Coordinates of N, CA and C in Angstrom, one line a residue:
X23 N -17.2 62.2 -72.1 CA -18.1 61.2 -72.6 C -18.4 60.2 -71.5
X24 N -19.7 60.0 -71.3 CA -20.2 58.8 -70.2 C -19.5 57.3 -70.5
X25 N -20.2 57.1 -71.9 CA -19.9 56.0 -72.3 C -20.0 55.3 -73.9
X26 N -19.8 54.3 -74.4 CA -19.5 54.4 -75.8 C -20.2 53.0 -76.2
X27 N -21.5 52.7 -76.7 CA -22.3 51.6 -77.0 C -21.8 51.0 -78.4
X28 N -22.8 50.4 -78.7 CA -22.2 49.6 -80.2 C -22.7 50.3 -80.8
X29 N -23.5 51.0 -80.9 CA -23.7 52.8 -82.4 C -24.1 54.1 -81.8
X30 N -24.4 54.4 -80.4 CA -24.4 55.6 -79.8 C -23.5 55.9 -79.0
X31 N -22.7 57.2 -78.7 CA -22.0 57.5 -77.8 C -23.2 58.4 -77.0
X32 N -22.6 58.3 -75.5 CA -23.2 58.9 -74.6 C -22.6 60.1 -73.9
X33 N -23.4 61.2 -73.7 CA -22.8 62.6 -72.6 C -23.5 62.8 -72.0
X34 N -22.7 63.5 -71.1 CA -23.5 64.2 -69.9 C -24.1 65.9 -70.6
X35 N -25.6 66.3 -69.9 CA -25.7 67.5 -70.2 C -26.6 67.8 -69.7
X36 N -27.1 68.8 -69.6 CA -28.3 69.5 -69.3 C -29.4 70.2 -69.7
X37 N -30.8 70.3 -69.2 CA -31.9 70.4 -69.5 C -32.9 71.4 -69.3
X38 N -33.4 72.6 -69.6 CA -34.0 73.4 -69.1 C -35.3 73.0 -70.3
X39 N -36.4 73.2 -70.7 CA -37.4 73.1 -70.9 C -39.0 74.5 -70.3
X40 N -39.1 75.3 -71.0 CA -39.8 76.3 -70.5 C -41.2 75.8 -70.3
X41 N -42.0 75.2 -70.9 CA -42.6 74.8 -71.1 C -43.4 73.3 -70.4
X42 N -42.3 72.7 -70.2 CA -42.9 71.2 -69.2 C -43.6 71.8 -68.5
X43 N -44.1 70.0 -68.5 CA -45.2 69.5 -67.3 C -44.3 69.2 -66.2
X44 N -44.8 69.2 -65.2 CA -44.5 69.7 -63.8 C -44.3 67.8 -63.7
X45 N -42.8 67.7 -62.8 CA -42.3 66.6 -62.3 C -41.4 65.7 -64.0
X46 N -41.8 66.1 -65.6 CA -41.1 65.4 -66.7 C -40.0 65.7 -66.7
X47 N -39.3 65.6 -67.7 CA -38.0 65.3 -68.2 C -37.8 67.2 -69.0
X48 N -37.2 67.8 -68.2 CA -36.7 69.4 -68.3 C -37.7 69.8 -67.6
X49 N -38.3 69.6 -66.8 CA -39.3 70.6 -65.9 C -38.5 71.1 -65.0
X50 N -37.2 70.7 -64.6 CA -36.3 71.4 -63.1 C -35.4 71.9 -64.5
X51 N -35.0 73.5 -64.0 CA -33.9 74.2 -64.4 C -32.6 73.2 -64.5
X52 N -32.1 73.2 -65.7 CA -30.5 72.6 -65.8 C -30.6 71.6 -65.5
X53 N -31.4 70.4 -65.3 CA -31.8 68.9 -65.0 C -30.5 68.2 -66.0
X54 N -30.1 67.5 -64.7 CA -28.7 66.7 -65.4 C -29.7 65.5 -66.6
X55 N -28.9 65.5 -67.2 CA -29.3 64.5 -68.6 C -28.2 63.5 -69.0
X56 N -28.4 62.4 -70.4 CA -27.9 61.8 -70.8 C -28.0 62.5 -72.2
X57 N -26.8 62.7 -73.2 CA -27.5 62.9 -74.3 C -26.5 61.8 -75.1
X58 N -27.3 61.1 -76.5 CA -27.2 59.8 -77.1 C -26.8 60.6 -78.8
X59 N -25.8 60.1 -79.0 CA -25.9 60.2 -80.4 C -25.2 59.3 -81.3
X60 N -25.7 58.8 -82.1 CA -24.9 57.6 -83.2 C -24.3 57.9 -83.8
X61 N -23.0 57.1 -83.8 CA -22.1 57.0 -85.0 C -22.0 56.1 -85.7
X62 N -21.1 56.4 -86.9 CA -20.0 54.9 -87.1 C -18.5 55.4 -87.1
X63 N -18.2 53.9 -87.3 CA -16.5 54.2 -86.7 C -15.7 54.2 -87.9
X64 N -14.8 55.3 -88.2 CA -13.9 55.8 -89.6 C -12.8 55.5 -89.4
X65 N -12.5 54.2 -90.0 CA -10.4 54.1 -90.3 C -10.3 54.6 -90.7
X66 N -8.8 54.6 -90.5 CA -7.9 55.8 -91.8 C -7.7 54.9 -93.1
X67 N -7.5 55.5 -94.0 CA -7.4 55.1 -95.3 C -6.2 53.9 -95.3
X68 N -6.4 53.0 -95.7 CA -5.4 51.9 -95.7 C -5.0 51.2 -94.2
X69 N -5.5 51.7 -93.2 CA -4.9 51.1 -92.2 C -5.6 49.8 -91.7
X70 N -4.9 49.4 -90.4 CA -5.9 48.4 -89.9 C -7.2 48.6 -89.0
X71 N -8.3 48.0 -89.1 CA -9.9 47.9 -88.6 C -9.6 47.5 -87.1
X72 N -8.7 47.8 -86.3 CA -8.8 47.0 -85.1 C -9.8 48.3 -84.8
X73 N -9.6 47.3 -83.2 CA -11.1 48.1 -82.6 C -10.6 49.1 -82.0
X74 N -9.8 49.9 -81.6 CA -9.3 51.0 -81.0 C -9.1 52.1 -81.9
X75 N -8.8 51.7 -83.5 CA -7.7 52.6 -84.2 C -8.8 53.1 -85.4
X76 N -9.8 54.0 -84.9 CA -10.9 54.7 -85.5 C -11.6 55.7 -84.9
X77 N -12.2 56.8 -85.9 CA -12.6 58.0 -84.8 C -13.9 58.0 -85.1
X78 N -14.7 58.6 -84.2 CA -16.2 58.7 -84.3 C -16.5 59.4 -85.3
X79 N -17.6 58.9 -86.4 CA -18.0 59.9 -88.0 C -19.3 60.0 -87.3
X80 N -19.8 61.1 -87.7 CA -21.3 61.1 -87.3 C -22.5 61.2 -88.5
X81 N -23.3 61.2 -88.8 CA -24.1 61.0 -89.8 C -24.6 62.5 -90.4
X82 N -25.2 62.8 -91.2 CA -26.1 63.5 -91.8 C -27.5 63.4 -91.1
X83 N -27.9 64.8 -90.8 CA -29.0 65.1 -90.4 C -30.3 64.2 -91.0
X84 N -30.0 64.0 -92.2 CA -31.1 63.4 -92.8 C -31.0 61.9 -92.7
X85 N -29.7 61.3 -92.1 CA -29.4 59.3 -91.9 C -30.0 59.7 -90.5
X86 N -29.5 60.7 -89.5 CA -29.6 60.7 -88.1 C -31.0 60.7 -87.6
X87 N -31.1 61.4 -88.0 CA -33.2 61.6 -87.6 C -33.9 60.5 -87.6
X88 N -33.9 59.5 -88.7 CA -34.2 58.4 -88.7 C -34.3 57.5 -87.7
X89 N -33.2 57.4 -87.4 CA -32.1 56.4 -86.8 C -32.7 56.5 -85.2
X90 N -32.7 57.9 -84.5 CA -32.6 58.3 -83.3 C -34.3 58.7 -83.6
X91 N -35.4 58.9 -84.2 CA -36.6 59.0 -84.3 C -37.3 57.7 -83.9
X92 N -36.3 56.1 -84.5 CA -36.9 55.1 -84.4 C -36.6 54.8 -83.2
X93 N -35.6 55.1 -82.1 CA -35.8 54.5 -81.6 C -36.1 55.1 -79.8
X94 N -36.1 56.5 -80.2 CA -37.0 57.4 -79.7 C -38.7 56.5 -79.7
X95 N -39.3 56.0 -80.9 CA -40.6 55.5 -80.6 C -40.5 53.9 -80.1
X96 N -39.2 53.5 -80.5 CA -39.2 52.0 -79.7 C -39.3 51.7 -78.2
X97 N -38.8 53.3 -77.4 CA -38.8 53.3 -76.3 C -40.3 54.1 -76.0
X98 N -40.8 54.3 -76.7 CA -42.2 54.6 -76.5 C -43.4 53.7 -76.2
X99 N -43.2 52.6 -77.9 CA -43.7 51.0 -77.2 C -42.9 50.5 -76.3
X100 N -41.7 50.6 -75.9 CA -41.6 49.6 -74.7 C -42.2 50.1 -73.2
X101 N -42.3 52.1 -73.3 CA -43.1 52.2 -72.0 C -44.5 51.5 -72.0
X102 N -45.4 51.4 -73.3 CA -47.1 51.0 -73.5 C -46.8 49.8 -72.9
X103 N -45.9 48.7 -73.4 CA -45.4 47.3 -73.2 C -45.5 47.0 -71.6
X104 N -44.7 47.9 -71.2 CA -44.2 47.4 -69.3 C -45.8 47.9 -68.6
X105 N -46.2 48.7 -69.1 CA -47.9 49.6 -68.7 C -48.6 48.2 -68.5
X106 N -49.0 48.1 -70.0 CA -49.7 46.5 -70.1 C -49.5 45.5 -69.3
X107 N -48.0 45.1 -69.3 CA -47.6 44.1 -68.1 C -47.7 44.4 -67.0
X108 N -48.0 45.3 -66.3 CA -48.2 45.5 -65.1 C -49.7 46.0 -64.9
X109 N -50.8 46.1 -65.7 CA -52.0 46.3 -65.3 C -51.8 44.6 -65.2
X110 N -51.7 43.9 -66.2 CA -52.4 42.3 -66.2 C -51.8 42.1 -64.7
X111 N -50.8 42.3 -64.5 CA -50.4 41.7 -63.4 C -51.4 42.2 -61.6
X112 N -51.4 43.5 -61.9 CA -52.6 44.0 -61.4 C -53.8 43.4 -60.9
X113 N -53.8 42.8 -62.6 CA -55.6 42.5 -62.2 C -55.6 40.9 -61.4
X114 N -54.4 40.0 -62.4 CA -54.3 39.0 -61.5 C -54.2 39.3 -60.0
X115 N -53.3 39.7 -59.5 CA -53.5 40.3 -58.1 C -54.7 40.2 -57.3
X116 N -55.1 41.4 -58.2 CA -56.6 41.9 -57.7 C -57.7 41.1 -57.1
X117 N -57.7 39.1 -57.8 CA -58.8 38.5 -57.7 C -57.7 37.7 -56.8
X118 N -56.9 37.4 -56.3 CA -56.8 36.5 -55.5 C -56.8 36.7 -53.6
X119 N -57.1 35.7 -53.4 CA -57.0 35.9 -51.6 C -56.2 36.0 -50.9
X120 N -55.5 36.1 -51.1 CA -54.3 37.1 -50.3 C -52.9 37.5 -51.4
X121 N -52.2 38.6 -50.4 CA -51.0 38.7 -51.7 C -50.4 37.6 -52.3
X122 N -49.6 37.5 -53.1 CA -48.3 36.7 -53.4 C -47.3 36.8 -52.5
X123 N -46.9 35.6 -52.6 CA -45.6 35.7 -51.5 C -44.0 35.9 -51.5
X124 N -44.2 37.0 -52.8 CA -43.1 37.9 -52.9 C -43.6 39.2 -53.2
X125 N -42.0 40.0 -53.3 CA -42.4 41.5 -53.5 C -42.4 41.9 -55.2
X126 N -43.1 42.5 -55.7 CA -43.7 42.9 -57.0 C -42.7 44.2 -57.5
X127 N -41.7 44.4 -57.9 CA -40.7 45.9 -58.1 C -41.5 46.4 -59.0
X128 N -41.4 47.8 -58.7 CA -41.9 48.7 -59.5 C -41.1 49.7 -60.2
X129 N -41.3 49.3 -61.6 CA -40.1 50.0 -62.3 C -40.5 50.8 -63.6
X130 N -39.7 51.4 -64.0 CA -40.2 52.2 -65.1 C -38.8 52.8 -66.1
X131 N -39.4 53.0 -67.1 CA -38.4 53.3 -68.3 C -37.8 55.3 -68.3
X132 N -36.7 55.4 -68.8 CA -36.3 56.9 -68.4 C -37.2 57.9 -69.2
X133 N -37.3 59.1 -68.9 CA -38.3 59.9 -69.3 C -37.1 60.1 -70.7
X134 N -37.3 60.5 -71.9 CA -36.5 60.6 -73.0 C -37.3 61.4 -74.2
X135 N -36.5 61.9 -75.0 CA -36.9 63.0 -76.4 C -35.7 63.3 -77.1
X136 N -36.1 63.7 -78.2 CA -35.6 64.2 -79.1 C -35.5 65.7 -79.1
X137 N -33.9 66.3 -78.6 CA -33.5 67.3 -79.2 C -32.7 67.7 -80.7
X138 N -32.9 69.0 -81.1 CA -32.5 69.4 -82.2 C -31.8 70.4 -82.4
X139 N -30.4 70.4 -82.6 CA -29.8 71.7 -82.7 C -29.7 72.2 -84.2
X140 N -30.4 73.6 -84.1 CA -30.1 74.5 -85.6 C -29.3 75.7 -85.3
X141 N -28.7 75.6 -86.6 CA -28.0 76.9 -86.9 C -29.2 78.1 -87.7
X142 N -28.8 79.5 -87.0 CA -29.7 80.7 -87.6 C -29.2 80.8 -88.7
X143 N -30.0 81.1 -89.6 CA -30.1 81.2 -90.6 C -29.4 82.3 -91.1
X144 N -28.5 82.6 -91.9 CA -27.8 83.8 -92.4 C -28.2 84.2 -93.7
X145 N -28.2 85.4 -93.5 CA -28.2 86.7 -94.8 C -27.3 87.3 -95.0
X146 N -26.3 86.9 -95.8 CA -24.9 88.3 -96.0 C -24.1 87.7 -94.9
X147 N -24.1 88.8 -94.0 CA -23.3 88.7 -92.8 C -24.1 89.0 -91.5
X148 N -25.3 89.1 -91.8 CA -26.6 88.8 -90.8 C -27.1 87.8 -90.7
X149 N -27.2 87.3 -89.0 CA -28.3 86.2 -88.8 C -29.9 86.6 -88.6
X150 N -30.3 85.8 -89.1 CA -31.7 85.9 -89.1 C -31.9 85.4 -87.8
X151 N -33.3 86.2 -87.6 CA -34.4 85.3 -85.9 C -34.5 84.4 -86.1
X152 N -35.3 83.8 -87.5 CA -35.9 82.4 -88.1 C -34.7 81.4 -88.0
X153 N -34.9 80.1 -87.3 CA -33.9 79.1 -87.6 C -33.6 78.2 -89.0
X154 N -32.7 77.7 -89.1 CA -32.4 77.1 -90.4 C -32.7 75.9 -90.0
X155 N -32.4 74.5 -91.2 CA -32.9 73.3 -90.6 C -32.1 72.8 -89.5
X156 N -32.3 71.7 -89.1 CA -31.8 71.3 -88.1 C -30.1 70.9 -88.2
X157 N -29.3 71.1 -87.7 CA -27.6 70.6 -88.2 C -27.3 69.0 -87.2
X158 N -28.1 68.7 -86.2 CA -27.7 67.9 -85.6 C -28.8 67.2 -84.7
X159 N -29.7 65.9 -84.5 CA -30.3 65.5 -83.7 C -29.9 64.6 -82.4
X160 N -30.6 64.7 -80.9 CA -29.8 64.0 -80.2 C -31.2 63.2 -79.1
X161 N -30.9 62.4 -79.0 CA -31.4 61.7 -77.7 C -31.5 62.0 -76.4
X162 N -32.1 62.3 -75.9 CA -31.8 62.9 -74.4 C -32.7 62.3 -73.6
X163 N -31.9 61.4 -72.2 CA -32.7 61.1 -71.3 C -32.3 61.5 -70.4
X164 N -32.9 60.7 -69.0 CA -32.8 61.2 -67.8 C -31.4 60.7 -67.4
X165 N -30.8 60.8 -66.7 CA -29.4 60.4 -66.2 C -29.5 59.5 -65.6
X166 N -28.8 58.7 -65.4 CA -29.1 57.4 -64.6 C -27.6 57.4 -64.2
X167 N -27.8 58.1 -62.2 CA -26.4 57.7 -61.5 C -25.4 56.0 -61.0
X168 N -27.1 55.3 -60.3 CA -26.3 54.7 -59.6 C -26.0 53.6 -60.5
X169 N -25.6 52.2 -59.8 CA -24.5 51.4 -60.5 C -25.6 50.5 -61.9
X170 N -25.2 50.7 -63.1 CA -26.3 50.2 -63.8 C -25.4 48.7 -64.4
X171 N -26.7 48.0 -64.8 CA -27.4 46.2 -64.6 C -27.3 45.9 -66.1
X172 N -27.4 45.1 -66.6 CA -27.8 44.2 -67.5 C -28.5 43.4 -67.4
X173 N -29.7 43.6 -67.0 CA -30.8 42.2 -66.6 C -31.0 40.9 -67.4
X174 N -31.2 41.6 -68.8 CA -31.6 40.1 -69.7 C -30.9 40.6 -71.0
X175 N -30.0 39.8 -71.7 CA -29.5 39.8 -72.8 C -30.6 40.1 -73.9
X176 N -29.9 40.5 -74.7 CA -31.2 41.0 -76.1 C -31.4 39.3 -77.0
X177 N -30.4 38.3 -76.8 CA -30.2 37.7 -77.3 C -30.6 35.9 -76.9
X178 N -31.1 36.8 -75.8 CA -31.5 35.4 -74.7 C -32.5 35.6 -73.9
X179 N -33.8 35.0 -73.0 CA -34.5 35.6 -72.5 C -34.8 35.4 -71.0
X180 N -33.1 34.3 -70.9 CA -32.9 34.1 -69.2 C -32.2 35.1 -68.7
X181 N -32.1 35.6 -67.0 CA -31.8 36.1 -66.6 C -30.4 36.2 -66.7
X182 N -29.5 37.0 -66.9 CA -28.3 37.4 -66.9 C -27.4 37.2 -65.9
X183 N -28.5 37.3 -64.7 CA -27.5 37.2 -63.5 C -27.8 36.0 -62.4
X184 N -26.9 35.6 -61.7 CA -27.4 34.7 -61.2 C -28.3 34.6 -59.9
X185 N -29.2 33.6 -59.2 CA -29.6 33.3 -58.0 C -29.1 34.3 -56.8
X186 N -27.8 34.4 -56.9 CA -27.3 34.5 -55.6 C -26.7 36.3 -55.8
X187 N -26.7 36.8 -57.1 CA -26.7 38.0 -57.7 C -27.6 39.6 -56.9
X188 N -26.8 40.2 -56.4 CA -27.8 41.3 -56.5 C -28.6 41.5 -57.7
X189 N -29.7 42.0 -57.8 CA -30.5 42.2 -58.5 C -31.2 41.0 -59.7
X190 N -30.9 40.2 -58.9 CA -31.2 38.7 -59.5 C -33.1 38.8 -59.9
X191 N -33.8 39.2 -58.9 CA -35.4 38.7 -58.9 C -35.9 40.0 -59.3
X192 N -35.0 41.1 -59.6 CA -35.7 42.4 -60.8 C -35.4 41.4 -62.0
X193 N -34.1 40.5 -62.0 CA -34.4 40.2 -63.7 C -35.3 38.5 -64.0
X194 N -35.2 38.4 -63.1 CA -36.5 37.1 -63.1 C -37.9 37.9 -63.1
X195 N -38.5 38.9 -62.6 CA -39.6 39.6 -62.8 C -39.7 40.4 -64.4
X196 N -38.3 41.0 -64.2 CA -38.5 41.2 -66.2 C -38.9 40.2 -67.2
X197 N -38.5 39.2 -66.9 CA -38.7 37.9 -67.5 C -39.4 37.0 -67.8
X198 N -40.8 37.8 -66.6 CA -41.5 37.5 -66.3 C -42.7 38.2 -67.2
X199 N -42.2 39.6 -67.2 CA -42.9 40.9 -68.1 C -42.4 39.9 -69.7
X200 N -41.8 39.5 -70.5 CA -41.8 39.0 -71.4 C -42.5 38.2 -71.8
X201 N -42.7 37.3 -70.7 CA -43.6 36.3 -71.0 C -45.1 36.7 -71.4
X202 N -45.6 37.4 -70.5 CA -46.6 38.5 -70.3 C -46.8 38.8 -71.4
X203 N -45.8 39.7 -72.1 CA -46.1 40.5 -73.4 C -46.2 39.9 -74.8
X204 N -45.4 38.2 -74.8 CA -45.2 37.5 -75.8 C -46.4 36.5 -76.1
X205 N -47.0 36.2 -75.0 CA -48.4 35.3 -74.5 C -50.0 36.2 -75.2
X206 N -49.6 37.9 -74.4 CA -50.7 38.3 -74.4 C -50.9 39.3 -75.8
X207 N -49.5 39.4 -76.6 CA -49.7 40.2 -77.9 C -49.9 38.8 -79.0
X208 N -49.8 38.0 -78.2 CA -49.8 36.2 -79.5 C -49.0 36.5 -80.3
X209 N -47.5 36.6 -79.7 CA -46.1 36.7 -80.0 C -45.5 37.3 -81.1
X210 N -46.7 38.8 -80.6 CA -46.2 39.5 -81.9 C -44.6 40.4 -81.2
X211 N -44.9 41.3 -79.8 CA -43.9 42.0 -79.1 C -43.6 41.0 -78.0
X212 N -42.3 41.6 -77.5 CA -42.0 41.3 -76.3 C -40.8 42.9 -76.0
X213 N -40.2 42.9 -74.6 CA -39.2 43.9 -74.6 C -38.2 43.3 -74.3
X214 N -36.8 43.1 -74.9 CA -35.6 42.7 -74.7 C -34.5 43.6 -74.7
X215 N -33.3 42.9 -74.0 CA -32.2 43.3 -73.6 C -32.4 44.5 -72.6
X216 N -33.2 44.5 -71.2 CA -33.9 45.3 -69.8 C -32.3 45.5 -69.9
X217 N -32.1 46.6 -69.6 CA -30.9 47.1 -68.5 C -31.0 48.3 -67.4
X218 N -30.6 48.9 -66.8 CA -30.7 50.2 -66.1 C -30.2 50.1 -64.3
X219 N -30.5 50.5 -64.1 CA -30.2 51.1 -62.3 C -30.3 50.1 -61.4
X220 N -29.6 49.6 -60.7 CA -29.3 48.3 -59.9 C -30.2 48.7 -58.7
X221 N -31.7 49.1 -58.1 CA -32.2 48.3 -56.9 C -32.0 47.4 -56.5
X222 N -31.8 48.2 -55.1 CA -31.3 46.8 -54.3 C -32.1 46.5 -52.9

């Protein structure tokens, strides 16, 4: 297990895809991945709720899909979101007389989908070719090696880290993309809680 969030656990795995577009997410044979899946946490009957002394329950196909569908498309608005922010920023650019006198990062969100594992369908003691419904859905992104960030709290919309911080002015420019997106949707979206891959 990579790692253990506040309702998904994380694994490592791998990706083949027959079918991709050249350069996405499974176009390379066996492409290292993240795969995401939600739980909740099961005490034992009568015992104590501490935070260690519970095992991972996983949901029903039919709670899970939901769950990991929504937010499969939340990361879809937030790719349109960062798009938007960075044409406006573009176009401001565009009309002024010389650059700005900092550097502009260019960043982007992980390539990501929804896999489905099914069981074949049985007859007797024969499996059928045809698959059965789905027994389990999962998240899968791209893998993210190096040292990963917490730019802006979900809960707050200053920077996380400080001035003197590596990766301080990626999260002052995220910060920046918020404002952007809160101004120019007339505060209907914005993207919160940025985290990912520490450039440096």
């Amino acid at each position: 297990m990579l790692s253990v969030g506040g309702f998904k656990t994380a694994h490592s795995g791998f990706l083949t895809l027959l079918s991709a577009l050249k350069n996405l997410l499974g176009s390379c044979s066996c492409q290292k991945v993240t795969v995401k899946r939600p739980f909740y946490k099961k005490y034992p009957p009568g015992g104590s709720k501490s935070l260690m002394n519970f095992v991972f329950g996983h949901y029903t196909i039919s709670d899970e899909l939901p769950k990991l569908f929504r937010e499969a498309n939340m990361l879809y608005w937030a790719c349109a979101l960062l798009t938007f922010s960075y044409k406006y920023i573009n176009h401001c650019v565009s009309n002024l007389s010389e650059p700005p006198p900092f550097h502009i990062p260019h960043l982007c969100f992980v390539e990501a989908g929804l896999t489905f594992s099914h069981d074949h369908a049985q007859s007797g003691h024969h499996k059928s070719k045809s698959l059965a419904m789905p027994r389990a859905v999962y998240l899968v992104e791209e893998l993210i090696t190096d040292e990963f960030l917490k730019y802006i709290h979900n809960m707050d919309c200053n920077p996380m880290l400080d001035p003197d911080e590596i990766g301080y002015e990626i999260a002052a420019f995220l910060a920046c993309t918020q404002h952007i997106q809160y101004a120019k949707t007339g505060g209907l979206a914005f993207i919160s809680d940025y985290q990912g891959m520490c450039h440096q």
